[in-house]
Each structure stands twice: as C-alpha cells, then as structure tokens.
XYZ file of C-alpha atoms in Angstrom:
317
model
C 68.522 88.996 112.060
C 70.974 86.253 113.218
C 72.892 88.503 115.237
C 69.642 90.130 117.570
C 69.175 86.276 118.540
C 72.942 85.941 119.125
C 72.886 88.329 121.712
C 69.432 87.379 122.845
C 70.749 84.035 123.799
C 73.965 84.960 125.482
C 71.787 87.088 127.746
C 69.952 84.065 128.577
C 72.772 82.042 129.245
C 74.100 84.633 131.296
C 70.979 84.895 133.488
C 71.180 80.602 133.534
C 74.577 80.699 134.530
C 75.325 83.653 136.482
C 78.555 82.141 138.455
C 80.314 80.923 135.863
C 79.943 84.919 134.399
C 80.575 86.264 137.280
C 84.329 84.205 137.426
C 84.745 84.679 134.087
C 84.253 88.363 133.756
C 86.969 88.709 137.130
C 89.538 86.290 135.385
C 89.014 88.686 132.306
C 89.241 91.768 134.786
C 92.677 90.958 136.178
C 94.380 89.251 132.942
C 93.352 93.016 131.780
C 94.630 94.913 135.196
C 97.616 93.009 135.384
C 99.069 92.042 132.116
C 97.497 94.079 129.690
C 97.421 98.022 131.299
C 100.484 97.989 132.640
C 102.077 96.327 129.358
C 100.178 98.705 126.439
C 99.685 102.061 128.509
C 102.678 103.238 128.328
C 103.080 102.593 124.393
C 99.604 104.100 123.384
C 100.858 107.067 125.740
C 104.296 107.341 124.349
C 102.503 106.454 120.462
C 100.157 109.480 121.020
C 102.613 111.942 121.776
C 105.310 110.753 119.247
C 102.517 111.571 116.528
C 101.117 114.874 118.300
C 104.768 115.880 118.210
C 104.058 115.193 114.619
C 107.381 112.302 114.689
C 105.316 110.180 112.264
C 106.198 113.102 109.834
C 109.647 113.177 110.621
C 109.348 109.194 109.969
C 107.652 109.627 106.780
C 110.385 111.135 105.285
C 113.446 109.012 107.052
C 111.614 105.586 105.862
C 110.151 107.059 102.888
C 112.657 105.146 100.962
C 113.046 101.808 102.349
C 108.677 101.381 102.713
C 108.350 102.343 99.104
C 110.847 100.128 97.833
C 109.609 97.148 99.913
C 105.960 97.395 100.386
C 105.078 100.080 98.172
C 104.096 102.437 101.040
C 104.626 105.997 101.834
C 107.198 106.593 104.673
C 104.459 107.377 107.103
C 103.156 103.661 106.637
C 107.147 102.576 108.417
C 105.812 104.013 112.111
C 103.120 102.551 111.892
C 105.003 99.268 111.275
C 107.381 99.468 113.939
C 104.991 100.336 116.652
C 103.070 97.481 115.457
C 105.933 94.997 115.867
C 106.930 96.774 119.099
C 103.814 97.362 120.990
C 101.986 94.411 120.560
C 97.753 94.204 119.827
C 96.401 96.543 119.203
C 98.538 99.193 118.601
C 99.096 98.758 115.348
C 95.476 98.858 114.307
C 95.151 102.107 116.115
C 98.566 103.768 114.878
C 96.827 102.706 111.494
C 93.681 104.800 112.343
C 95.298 107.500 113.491
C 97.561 107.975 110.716
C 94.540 107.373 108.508
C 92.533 110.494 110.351
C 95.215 112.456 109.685
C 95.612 112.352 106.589
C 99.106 110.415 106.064
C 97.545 107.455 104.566
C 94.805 106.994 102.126
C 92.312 104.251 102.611
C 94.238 102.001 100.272
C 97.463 102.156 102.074
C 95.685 101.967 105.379
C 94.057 98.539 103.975
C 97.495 97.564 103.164
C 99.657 98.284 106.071
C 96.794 97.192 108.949
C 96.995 93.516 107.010
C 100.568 93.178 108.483
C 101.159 95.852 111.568
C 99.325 94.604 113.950
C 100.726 92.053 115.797
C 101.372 90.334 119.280
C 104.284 92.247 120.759
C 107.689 90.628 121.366
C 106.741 90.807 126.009
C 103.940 88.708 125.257
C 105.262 86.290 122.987
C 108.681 86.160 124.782
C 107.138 86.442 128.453
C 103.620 85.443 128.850
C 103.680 82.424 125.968
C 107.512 81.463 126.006
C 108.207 81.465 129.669
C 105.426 81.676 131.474
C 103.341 78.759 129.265
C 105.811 76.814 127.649
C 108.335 77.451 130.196
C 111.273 77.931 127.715
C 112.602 81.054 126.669
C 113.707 79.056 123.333
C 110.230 78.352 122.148
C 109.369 82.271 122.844
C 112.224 82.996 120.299
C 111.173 80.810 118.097
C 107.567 81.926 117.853
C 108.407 85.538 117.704
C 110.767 85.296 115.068
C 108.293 83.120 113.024
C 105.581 85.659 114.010
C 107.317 88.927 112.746
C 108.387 87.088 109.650
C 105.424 85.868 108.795
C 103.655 89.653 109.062
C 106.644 90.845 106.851
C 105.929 88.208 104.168
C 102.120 89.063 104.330
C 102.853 92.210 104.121
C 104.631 91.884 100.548
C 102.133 89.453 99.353
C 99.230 91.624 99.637
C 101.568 94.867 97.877
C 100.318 93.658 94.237
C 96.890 94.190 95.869
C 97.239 97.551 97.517
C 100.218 99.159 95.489
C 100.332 102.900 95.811
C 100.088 104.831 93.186
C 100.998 108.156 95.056
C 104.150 109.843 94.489
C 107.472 109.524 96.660
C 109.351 112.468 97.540
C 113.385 112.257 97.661
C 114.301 111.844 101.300
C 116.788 114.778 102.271
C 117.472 113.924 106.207
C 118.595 117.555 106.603
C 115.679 118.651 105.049
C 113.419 116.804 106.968
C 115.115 117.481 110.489
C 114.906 121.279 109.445
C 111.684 121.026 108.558
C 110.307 119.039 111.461
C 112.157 121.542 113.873
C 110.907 124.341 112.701
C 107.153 123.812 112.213
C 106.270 120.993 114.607
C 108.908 120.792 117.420
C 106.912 121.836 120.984
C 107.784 124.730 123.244
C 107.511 124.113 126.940
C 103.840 124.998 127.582
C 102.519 122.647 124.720
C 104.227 119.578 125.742
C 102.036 119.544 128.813
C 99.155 119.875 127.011
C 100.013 117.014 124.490
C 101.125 114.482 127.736
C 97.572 114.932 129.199
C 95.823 114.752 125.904
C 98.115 111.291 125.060
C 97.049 109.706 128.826
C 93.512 110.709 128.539
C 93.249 109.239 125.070
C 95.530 106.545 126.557
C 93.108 106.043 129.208
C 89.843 106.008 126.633
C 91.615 103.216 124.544
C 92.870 100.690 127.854
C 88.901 101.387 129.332
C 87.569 100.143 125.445
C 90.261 97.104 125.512
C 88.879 95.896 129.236
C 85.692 95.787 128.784
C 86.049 93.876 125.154
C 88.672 91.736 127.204
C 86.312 90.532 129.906
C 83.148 90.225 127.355
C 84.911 87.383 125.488
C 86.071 86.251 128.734
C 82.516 85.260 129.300
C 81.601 84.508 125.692
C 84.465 82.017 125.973
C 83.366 80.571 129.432
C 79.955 80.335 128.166
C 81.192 78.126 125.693
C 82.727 75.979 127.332
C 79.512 75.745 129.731
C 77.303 74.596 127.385
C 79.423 71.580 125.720
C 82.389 72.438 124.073
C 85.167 69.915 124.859
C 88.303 70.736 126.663
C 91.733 69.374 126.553
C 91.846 68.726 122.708
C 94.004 71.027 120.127
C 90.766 72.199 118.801
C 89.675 73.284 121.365
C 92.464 75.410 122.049
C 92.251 76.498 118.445
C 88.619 77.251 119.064
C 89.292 79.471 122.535
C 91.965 80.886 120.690
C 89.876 81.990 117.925
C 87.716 83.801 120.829
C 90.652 84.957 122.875
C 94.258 84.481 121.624
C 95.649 84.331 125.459
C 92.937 81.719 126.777
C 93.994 79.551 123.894
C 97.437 79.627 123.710
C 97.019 79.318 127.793
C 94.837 75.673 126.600
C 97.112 74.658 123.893
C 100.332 75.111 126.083
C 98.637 73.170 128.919
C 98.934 69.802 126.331
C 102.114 67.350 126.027
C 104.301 69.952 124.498
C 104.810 68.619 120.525
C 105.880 70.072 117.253
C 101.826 70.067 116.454
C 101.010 72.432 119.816
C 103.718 74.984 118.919
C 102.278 75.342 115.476
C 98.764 75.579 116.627
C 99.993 78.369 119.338
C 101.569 80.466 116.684
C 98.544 80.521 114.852
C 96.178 81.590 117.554
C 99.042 84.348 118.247
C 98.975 85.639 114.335
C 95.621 85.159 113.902
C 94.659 87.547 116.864
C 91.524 85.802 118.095
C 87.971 87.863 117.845
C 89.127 90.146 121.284
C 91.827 91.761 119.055
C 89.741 92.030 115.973
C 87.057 93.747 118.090
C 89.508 96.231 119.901
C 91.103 96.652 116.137
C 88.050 97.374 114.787
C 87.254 100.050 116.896
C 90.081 101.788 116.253
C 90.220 101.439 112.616
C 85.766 102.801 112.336
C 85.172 105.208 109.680
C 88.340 105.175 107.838
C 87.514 103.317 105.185
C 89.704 99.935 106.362
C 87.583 96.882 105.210
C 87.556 94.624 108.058
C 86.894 91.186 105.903
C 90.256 92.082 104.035
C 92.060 92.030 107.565
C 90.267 89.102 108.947
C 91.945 87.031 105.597
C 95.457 88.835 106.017
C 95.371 88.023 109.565
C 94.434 84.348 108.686
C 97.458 84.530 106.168
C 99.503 85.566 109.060
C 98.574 82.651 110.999
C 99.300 80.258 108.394
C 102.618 81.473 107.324
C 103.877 81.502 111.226
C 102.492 78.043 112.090
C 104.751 76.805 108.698
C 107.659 78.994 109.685
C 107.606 78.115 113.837
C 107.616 74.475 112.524
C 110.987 75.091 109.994
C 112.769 77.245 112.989
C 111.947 74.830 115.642
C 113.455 71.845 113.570
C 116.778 74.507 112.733
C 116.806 75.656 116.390
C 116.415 72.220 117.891
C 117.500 69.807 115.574
C-alpha cells in the first residue's frame, strides 16, 4: 500500500512544483542525449550482434577455463564480464539477461555473475568523474582501478554462495573455432538482418534508459525541493543513492579530501536507484533476485571506497 501513496504524492508535488520538473526532466533529457546515447549505443549495438553472431559461444569455450577456476562460472559467464567492465551501466545487467534467455546461464549463475558485471565503465569514471569533476586524470585512475577491483573481489566472495555445480567441458580452441565457423558464422544476407535487429533492440533499450534517467532526475529535484540539505557529503551520498552522476557531480563540487573520493567511489559501485531500475528491467523474468544484487552492489561500494582510499595514499603519498 506504501508504494500507491508514493506515487500519489510525487504526482502532487509535481503538479505543486511544475518548474522545478519541468528543469529537471530537461537536465535529465540532455545528460541522457549527450553523455549517455552516444556513450552506450554503440556497445548495446555491437553487444547484440556479437551474441546474435552467437560470439558468446565462441567465448564460452575460450574462457571456459579461466571463469571456472576463478569464479566457478561457465565460460559464457567471462562475456558477460568483460562487457560489463567495458561498457559501463547497464550493460552488464542486460548481457546477463540475455545470456540468461538463452539459455547459457542458469538462474544461479545469472545471480552470481550480475552481483559483479555490472559496473560504471572505464569513459565515465576516467572522463566524466576524473576529469571533468575532479579535474585530474589521477583521481579517475585511481577510482577505476579501485572500482574494477572491488567487482572482482565481490565477485569471488559471493562464489561459495552461487558455486556451479554444472559440468565444464575441456576447452579445445580448434575445436571451438571449427565449431563456431561452421554452425553459427553469418553469410552476407544475414548479417544485415542481425545489424538492424541489434540497432532496433539498441534503440528499445537507450528509449527505456531516458526515460528512467529523467524520472529520477525529477525524483531527485523534488527532493531537494521539499528540504533536503545541499552541500553536505550526505547529501551527495543521498543524490547519489537516487542518481549515481548527480551525486558524484555534488560530492565532487566539495573541498576535494581523502573523505569525498571515498564517498564518490561508493556512489559509482553502488549504482544509485537509476541503474538498479534500468538493471532491473533487463534482468525481468529470469529468475535474478534483485535484493541479492542490491547487497552485492552495496558490497561493491564498500570494498571500492576502502580500496580508492589505500590507492590514493600509494598513488599520492
């Protein structure tokens, strides 16, 4: 019942303040048109095809080995890893889905890998929070390496949880290549067909993102409307919580300390409720529990807010 009278009120306080939504929803617009499309399009294009091409196959088998042996995962699990690391939120939740649909991961692995996949990508944290808010390329190196290492360690934490109990094949590269030519690589006609399908289901995913992209735009400026304090770490923590690029934008804006880089690193891991919302759309109906990823995802932020405080004192000390 809670949640009717949630939404009831924000409707009323979007009626009361109808500016404030109205600036909001355009900031949310073109941080969307400007820095998100043209940043994730071309990876959920290029992510669609590689697995229509059936590549996440071919990478089952090549990483088969190494994803066992450290996260107890089929080979499969190892795209879905590296276009999480690469592609930036959330990318990884929806290679996750998609690999789930299709039958290369069961629920259980799906649970396991989504806890530590999806993650900021290396243009945002290096670009957008490193140069363009900190203004030092240093700090974006320093976040991003505590960021990815901080998914990795999740990731093995969590394997006594999720281990799979599915059998490994031995990886035979030659094998696999043969295989992979024969049965799955395109002719001429079909690539054409898979390119459209990848930008319209491109397309689909970057409309979904917008609109939950300028929504907590407003649910944030709401917020803020009706009392909640600015310029304080919490409540950067707070808008980050909401929307992981407002709040690192707030907690950036503060004297720059060891305390602010920490808190910014968390927002980052953590994801903010945007991400989670876009994540969870990608990841309905496979059977991915979306309380287990909320706590991984807090894990994450904890571990990189530690580790961004150990690599700032090595990197600057």
């Amino acid at each position: 019942m809670i949640i009717p009278i949630l939404v009831v009120l924000f409707n009323v306080f979007l009626l009361i303040f109808p500016q404030i939504v109205l600036t909001a929803s355009r900031e949310g617009l073109l941080l969307w048109f400007n820095n998100v499309l043209p940043t994730l399009l071309p990876f959920i294009i290029a992510t669609n095809m590689l697995i229509s091409l059936g590549f996440a196959e071919f990478m089952s088998d090549l990483l088969s080995p190494a994803m066992r042996k450290i996260f107890g995962l089929p080979g499969a699990a190892g795209f879905g890893l590296v276009a999480g690391l690469t592609s930036g939120y959330p990318i990884g939740a929806k290679t996750v889905g998609d690999l789930r649909r299709n039958g290369q991961l069961s629920a259980q692995e799906a649970q396991h890998l989504i806890s530590f996949c999806n993650n900021a990508g290396p243009l945002f944290i290096l670009g957008v929070v490193g140069v363009g808010m900190f203004e030092n390329v240093q700090v974006g190196y320093v976040l991003w390496a505590a960021h990815i290492f901080a998914a990795l360690i999740v990731g093995l934490l969590l394997r006594k949880n999720f281990d799979s109990k599915q059998p490994f094949e031995k990886f035979s590269f030659r094998t696999s290549f043969h295989k992979y030519r024969e049965n799955r690589c395109p002719n001429v006609h079909s690539v054409g067909k898979i390119l459209g399908d990848a930008v319209k289901n491109a397309m689909e995913s970057m409309t979904i993102i917008g609109g939950l992209i300028i929504f907590f735009s407003v649910v944030l400026a709401v917020f803020e409307t009706i009392g909640l304090p600015g310029g304080t770490i919490s409540h950067g923590i707070f808008a980050g919580l909401i929307e992981v690029t407002g709040g690192a934008r707030r907690i950036s804006s503060l004297e720059p300390t060891i305390i602010t880089l920490a808190c910014t690193a968390f927002v980052i891991a953590f994801g903010g409720f945007s991400v989670h919302a876009q994540s969870f759309h990608f990841t309905a109906g496979t059977g991915i529990k979306n309380g287990a990823y909320l706590f991984a995802k807090f894990l994450h932020g904890v571990f990189a807010s530690t580790l961004t405080v150990i690599f700032h004192a090595l990197t600057f000390s």
